[in-house]
Short mmCIF file of N, CA and C and ligand atoms in Angstrom, two decimals:
data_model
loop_
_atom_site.label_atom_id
_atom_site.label_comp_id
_atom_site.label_asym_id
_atom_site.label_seq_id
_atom_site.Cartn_x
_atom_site.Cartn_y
_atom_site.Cartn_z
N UNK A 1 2.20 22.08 8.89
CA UNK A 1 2.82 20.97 8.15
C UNK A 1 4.06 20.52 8.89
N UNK A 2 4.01 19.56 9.17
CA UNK A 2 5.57 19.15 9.84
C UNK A 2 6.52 17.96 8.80
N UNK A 3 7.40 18.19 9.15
CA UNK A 3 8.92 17.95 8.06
C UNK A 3 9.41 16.60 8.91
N UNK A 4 10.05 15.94 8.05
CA UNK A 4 10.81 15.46 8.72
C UNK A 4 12.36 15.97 8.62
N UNK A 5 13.46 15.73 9.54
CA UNK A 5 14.09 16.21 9.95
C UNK A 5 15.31 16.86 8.26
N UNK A 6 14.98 17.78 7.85
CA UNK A 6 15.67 17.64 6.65
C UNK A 6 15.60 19.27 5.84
N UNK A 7 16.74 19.74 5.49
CA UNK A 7 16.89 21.13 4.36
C UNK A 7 15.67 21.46 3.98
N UNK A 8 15.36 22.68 4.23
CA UNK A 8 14.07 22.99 3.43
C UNK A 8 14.80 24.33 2.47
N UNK A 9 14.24 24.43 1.41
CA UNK A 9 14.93 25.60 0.31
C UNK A 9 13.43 26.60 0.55
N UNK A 10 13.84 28.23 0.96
CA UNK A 10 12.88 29.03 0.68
C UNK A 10 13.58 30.29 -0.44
N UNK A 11 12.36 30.27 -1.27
CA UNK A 11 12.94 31.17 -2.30
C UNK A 11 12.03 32.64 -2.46
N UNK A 12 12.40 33.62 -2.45
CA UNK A 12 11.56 34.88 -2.40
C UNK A 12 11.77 35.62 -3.65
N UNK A 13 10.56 35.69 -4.26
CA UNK A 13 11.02 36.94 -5.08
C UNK A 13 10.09 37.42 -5.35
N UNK A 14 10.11 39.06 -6.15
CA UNK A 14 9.10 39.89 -6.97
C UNK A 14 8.50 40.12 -8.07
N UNK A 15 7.15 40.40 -8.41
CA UNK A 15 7.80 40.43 -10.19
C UNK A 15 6.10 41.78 -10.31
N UNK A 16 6.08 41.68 -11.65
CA UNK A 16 5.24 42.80 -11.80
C UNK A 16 4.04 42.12 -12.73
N UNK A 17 3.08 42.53 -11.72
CA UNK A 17 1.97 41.32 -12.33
C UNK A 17 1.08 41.86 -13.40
N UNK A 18 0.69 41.34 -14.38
CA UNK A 18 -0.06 41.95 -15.99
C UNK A 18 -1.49 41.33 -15.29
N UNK A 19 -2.08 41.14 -14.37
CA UNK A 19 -3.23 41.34 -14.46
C UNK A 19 -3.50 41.03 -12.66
N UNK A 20 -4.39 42.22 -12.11
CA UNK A 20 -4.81 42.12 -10.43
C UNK A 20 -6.55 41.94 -10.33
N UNK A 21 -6.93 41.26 -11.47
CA UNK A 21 -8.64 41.26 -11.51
C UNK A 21 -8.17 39.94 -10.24
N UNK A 22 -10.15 40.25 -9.52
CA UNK A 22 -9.88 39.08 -8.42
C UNK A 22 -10.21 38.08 -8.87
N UNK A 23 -11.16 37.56 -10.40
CA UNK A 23 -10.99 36.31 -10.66
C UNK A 23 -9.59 35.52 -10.75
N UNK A 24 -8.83 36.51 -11.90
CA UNK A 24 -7.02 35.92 -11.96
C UNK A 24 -6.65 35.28 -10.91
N UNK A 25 -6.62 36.26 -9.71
CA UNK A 25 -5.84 36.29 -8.34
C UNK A 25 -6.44 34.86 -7.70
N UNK A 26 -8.16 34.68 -7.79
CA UNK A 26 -8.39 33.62 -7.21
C UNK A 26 -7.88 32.16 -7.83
N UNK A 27 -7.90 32.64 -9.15
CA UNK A 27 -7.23 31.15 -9.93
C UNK A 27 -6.37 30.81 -9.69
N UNK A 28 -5.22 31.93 -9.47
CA UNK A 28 -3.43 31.54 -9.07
C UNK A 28 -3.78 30.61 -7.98
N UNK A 29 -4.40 31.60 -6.82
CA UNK A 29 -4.14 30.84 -5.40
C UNK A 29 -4.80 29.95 -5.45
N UNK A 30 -6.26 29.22 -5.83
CA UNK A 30 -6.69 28.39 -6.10
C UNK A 30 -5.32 27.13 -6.51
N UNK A 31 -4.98 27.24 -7.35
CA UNK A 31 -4.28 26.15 -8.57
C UNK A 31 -2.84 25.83 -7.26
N UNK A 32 -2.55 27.13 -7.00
CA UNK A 32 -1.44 27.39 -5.65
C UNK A 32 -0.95 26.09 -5.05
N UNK A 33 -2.84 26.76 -4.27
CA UNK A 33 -2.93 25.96 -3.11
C UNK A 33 -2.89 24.66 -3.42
N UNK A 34 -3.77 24.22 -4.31
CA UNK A 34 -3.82 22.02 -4.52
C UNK A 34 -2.29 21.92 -4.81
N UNK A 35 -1.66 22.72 -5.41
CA UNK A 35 -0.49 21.93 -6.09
C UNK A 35 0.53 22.19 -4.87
N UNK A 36 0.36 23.09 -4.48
CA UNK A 36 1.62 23.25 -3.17
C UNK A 36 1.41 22.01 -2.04
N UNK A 37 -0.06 21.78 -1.62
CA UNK A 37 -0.47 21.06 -0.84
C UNK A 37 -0.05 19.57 -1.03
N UNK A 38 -0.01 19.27 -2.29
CA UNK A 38 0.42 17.92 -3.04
C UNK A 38 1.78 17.94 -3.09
N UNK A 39 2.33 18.90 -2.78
CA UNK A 39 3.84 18.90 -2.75
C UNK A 39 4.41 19.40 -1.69
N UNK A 40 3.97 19.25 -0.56
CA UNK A 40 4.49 19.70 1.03
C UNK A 40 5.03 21.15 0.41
N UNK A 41 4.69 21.79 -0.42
CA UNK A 41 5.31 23.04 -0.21
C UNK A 41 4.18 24.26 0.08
N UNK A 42 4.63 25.04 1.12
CA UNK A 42 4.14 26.33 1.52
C UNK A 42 4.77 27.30 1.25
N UNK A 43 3.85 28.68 1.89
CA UNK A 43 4.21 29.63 1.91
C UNK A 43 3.27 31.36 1.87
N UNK A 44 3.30 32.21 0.96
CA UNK A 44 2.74 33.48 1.19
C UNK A 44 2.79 34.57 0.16
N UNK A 45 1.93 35.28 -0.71
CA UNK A 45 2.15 35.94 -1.62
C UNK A 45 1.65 37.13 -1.28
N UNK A 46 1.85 38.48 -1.49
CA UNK A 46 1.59 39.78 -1.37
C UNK A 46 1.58 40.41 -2.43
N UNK A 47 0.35 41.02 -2.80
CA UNK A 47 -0.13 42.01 -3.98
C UNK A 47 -0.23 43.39 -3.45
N UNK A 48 0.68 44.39 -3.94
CA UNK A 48 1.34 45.67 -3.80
C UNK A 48 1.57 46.68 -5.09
N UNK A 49 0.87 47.87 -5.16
CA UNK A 49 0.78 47.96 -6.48
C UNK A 49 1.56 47.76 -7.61
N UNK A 50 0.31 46.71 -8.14
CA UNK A 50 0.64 46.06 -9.19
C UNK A 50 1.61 45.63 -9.23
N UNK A 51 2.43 44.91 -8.05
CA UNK A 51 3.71 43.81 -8.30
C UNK A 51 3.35 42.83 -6.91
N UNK A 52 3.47 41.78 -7.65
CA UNK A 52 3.81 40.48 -6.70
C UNK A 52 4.92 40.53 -6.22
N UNK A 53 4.78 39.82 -4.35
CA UNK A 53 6.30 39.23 -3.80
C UNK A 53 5.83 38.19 -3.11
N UNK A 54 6.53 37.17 -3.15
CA UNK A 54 6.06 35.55 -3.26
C UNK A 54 7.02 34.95 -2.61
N UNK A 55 6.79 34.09 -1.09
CA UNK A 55 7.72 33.35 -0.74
C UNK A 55 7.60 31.86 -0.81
N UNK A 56 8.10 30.72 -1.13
CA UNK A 56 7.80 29.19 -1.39
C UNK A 56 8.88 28.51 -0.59
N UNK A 57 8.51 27.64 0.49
CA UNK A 57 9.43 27.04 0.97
C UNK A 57 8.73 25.54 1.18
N UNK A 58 10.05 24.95 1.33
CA UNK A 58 9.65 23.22 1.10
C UNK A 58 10.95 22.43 0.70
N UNK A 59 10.53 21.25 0.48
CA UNK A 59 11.61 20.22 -0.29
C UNK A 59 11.58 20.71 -1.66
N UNK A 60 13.67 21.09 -1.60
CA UNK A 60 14.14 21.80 -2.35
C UNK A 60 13.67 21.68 -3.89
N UNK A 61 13.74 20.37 -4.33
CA UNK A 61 13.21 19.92 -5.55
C UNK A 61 11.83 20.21 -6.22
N UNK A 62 11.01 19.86 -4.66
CA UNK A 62 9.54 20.65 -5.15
C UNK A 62 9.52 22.53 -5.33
N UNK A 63 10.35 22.98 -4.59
CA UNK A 63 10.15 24.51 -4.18
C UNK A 63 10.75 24.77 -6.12
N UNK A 64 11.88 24.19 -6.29
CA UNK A 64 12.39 24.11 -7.67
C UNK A 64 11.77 23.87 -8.81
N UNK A 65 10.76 23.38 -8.66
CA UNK A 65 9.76 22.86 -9.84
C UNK A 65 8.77 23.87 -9.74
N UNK A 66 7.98 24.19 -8.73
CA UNK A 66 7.17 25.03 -8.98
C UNK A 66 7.75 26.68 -9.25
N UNK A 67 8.59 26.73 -8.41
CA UNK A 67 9.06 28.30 -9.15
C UNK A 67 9.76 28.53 -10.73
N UNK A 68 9.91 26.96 -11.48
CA UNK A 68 9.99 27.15 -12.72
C UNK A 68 8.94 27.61 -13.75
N UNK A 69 7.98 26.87 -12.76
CA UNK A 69 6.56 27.13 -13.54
C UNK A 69 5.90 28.26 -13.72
N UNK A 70 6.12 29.05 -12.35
CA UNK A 70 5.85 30.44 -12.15
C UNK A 70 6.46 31.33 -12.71
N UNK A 71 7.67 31.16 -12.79
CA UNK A 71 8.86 32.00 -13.89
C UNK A 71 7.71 32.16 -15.51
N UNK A 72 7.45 30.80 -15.61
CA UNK A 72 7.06 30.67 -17.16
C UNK A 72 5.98 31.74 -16.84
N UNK A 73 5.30 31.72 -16.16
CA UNK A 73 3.68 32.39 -16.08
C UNK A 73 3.41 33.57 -16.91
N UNK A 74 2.35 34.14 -17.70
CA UNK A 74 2.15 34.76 -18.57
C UNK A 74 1.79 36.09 -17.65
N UNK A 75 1.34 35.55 -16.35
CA UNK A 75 0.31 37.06 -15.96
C UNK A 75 0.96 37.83 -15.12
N UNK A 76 2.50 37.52 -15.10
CA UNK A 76 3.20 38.63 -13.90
C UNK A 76 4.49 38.61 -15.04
N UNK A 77 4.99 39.60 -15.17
CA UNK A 77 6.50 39.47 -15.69
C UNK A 77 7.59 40.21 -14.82
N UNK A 78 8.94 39.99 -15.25
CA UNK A 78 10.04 40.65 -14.77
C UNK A 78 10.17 40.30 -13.13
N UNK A 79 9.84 39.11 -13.02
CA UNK A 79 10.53 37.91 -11.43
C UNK A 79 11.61 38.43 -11.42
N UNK A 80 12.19 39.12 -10.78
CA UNK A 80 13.04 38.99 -9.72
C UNK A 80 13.55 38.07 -8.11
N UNK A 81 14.73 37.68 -7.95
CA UNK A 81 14.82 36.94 -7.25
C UNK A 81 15.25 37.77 -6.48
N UNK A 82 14.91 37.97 -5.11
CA UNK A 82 15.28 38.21 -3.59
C UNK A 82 16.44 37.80 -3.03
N UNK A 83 16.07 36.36 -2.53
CA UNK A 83 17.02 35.56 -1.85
C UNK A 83 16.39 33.93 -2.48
N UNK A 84 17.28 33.23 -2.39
CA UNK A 84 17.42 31.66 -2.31
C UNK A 84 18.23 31.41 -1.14
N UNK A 85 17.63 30.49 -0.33
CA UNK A 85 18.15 30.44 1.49
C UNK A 85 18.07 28.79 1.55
N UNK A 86 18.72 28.43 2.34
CA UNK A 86 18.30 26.89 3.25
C UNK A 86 17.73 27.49 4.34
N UNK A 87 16.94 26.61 4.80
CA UNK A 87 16.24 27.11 6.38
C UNK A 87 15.71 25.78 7.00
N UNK A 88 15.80 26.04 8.45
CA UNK A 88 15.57 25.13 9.06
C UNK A 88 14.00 24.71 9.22
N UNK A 89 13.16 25.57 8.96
CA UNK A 89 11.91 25.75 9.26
C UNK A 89 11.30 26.42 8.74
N UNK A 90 10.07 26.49 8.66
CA UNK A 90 8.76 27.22 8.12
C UNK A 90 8.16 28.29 8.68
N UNK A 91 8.70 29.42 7.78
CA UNK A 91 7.75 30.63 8.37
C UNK A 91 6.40 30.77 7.91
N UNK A 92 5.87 29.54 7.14
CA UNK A 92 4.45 29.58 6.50
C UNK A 92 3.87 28.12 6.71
N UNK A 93 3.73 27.85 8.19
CA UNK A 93 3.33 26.15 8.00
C UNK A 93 1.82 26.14 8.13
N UNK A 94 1.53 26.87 8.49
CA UNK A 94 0.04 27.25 8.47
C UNK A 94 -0.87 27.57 6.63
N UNK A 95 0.38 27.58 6.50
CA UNK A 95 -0.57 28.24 5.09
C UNK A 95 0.53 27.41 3.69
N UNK A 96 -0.65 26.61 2.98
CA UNK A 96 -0.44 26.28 1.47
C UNK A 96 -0.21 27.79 0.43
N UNK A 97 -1.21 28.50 0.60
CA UNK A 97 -0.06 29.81 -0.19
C UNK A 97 -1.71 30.98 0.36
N UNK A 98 -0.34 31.40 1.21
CA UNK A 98 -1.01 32.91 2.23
C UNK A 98 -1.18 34.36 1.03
N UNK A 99 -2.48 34.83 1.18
CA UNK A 99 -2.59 36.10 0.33
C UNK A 99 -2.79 37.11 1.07
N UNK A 100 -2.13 38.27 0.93
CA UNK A 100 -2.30 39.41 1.59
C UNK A 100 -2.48 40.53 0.43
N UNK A 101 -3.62 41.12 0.52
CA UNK A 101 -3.78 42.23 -0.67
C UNK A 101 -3.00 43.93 0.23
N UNK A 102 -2.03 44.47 -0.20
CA UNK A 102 -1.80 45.69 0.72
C UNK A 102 -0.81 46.49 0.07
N UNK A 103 -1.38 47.73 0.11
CA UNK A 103 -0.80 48.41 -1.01
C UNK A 103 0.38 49.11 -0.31
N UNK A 104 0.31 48.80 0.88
CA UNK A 104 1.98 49.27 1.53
C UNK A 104 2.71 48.73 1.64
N UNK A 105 2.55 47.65 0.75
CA UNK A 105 3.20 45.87 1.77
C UNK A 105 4.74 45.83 1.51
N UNK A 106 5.37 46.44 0.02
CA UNK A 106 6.79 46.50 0.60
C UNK A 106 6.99 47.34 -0.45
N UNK A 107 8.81 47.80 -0.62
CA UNK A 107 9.27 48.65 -1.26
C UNK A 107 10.74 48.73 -1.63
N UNK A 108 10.96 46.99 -1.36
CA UNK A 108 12.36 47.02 -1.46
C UNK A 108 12.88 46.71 -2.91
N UNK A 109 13.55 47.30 -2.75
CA UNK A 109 14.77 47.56 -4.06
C UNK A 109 15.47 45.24 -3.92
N UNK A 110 15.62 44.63 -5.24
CA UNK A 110 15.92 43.45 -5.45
C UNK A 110 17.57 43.52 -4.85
N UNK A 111 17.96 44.36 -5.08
CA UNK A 111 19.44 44.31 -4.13
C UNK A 111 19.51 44.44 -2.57
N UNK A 112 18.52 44.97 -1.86
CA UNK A 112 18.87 44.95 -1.04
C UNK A 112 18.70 43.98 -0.17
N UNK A 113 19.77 43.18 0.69
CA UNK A 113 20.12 42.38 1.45
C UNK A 113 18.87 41.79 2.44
N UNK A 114 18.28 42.62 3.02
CA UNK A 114 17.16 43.08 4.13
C UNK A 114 15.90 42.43 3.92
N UNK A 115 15.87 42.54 1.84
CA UNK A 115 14.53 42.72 1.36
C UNK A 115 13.74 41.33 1.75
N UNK A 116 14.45 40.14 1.57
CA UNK A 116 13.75 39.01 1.73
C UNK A 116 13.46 38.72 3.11
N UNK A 117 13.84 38.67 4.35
CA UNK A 117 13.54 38.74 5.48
C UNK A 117 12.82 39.35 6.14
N UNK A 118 12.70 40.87 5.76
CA UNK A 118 11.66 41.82 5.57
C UNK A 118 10.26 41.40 5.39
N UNK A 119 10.10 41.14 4.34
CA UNK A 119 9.03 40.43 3.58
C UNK A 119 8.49 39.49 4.20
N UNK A 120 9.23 38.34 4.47
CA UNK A 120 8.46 37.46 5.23
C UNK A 120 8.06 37.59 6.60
N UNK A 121 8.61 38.55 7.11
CA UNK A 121 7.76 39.19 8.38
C UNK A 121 6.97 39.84 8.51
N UNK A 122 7.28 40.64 7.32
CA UNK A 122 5.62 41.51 7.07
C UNK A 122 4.40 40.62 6.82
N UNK A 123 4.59 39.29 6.02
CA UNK A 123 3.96 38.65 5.24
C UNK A 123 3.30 37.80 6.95
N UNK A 124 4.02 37.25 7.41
CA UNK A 124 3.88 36.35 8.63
C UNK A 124 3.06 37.55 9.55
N UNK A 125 3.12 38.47 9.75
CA UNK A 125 2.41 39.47 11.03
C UNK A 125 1.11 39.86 10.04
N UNK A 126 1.07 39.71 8.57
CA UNK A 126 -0.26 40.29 8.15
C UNK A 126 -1.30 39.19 8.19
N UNK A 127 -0.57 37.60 8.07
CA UNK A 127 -1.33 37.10 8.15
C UNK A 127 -1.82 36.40 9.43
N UNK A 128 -1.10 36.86 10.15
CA UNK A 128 -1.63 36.98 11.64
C UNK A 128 -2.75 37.13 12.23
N UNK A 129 -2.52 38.69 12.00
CA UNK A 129 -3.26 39.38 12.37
C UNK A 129 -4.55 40.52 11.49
N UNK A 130 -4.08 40.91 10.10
CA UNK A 130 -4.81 41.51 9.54
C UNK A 130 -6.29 40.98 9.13
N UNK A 131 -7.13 41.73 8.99
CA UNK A 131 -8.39 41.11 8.19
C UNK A 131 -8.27 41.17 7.05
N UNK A 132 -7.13 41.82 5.91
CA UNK A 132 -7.41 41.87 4.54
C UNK A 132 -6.68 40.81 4.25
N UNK A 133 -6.35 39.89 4.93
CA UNK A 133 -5.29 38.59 5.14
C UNK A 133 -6.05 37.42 4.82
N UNK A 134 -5.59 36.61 3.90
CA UNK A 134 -6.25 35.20 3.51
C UNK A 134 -5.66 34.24 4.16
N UNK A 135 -5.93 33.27 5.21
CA UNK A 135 -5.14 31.99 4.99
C UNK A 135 -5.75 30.76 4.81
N UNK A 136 -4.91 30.08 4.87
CA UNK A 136 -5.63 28.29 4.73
C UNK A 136 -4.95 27.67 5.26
N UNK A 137 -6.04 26.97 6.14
CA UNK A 137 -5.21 25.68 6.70
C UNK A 137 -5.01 24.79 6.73
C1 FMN B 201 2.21 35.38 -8.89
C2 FMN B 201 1.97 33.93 -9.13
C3 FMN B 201 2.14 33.03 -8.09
C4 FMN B 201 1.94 31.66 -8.28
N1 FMN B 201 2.16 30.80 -7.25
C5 FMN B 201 2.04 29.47 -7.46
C6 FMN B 201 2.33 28.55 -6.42
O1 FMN B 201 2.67 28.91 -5.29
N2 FMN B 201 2.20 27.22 -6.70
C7 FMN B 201 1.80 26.77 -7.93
O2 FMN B 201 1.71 25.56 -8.12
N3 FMN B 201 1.52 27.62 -8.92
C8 FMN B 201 1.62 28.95 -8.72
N4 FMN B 201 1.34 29.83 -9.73
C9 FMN B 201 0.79 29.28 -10.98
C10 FMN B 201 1.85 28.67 -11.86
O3 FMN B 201 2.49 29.70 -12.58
C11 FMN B 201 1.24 27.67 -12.86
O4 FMN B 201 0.18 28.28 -13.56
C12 FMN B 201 0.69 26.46 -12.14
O5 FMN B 201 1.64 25.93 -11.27
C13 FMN B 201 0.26 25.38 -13.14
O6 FMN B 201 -0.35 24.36 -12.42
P1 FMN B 201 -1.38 23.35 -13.11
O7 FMN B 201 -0.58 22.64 -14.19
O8 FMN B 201 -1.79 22.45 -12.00
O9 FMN B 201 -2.50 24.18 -13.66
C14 FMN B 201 1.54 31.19 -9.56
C15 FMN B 201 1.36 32.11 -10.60
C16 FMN B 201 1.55 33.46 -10.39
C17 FMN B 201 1.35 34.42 -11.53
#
């Protein structure tokens, strides 16, 4: 996806998801993907037992609207926020919303500093390279 020259807001956070059936999982990313796609916003989600960590980056307003919506969501509770960043660029331009299923995928504590940067590198090298790695292009 390319930008024009302008703030992009990426927001990371965790939360603990009330349901990992793969129909659910396909509906999220399903619904994800059209609506992120319709809204220049990308990014990458990781399922780790039984808690989501979710990165969304884009025009700030859109990244803002949809993570309200997700807040509301019935099937993950207790979001935690990571980081809220400006960034110059896209560590997910390849992907409307990247899934990685991996039960090692992270372990950071919501305070720590590290955790969101972390994450999206793990998130960016799994979907690289792994086969249990979803993307879309
Ligand atoms: C863990 C998780 C991640 C989600 N990620 C996104 C997302 O990236 N984009 C999105 O539009 N909806 C996402 N959703 C779904 C939203 O909470 C909400 O159901 C959806 O945006 C409603 O869209 P609709 O009105 O088009 O059905 C996610 C939900 C969960 C539980």
């Amino acid at each position: 996806m390319t930008d024009a020259p302008q703030v992009l807001r990426r927001v990371t956070y965790v939360s603990r998801a009330l349901t990992t059936s793969r129909d659910d999982l396909d509906a999220i990313l399903a619904t994800a993907r059209r609506n992120n796609a319709a809204m220049r916003v990308t990014g990458a989600m990781m399922l780790s037992n039984k808690h989501f960590a979710q990165v969304l980056e884009g025009p700030p307003a859109a990244v803002e609207e949809i993570f309200e919506r997700i807040q509301m969501d019935e099937r993950h509770t207790a979001v935690a926020v990571l980081e809220v960043a400006e960034v110059t660029a896209r560590a997910f331009d390849a992907w409307t919303m990247g899934f990685v299923d991996d039960p090692d995928g992270f372990e950071a504590a919501p305070a720590d500093p590290e955790a969101a940067p972390r994450l999206v590198m793990r998130l960016r090298e799994a979907l690289m390279h792994s086969a249990a790695a979803e993307g879309v292009r």
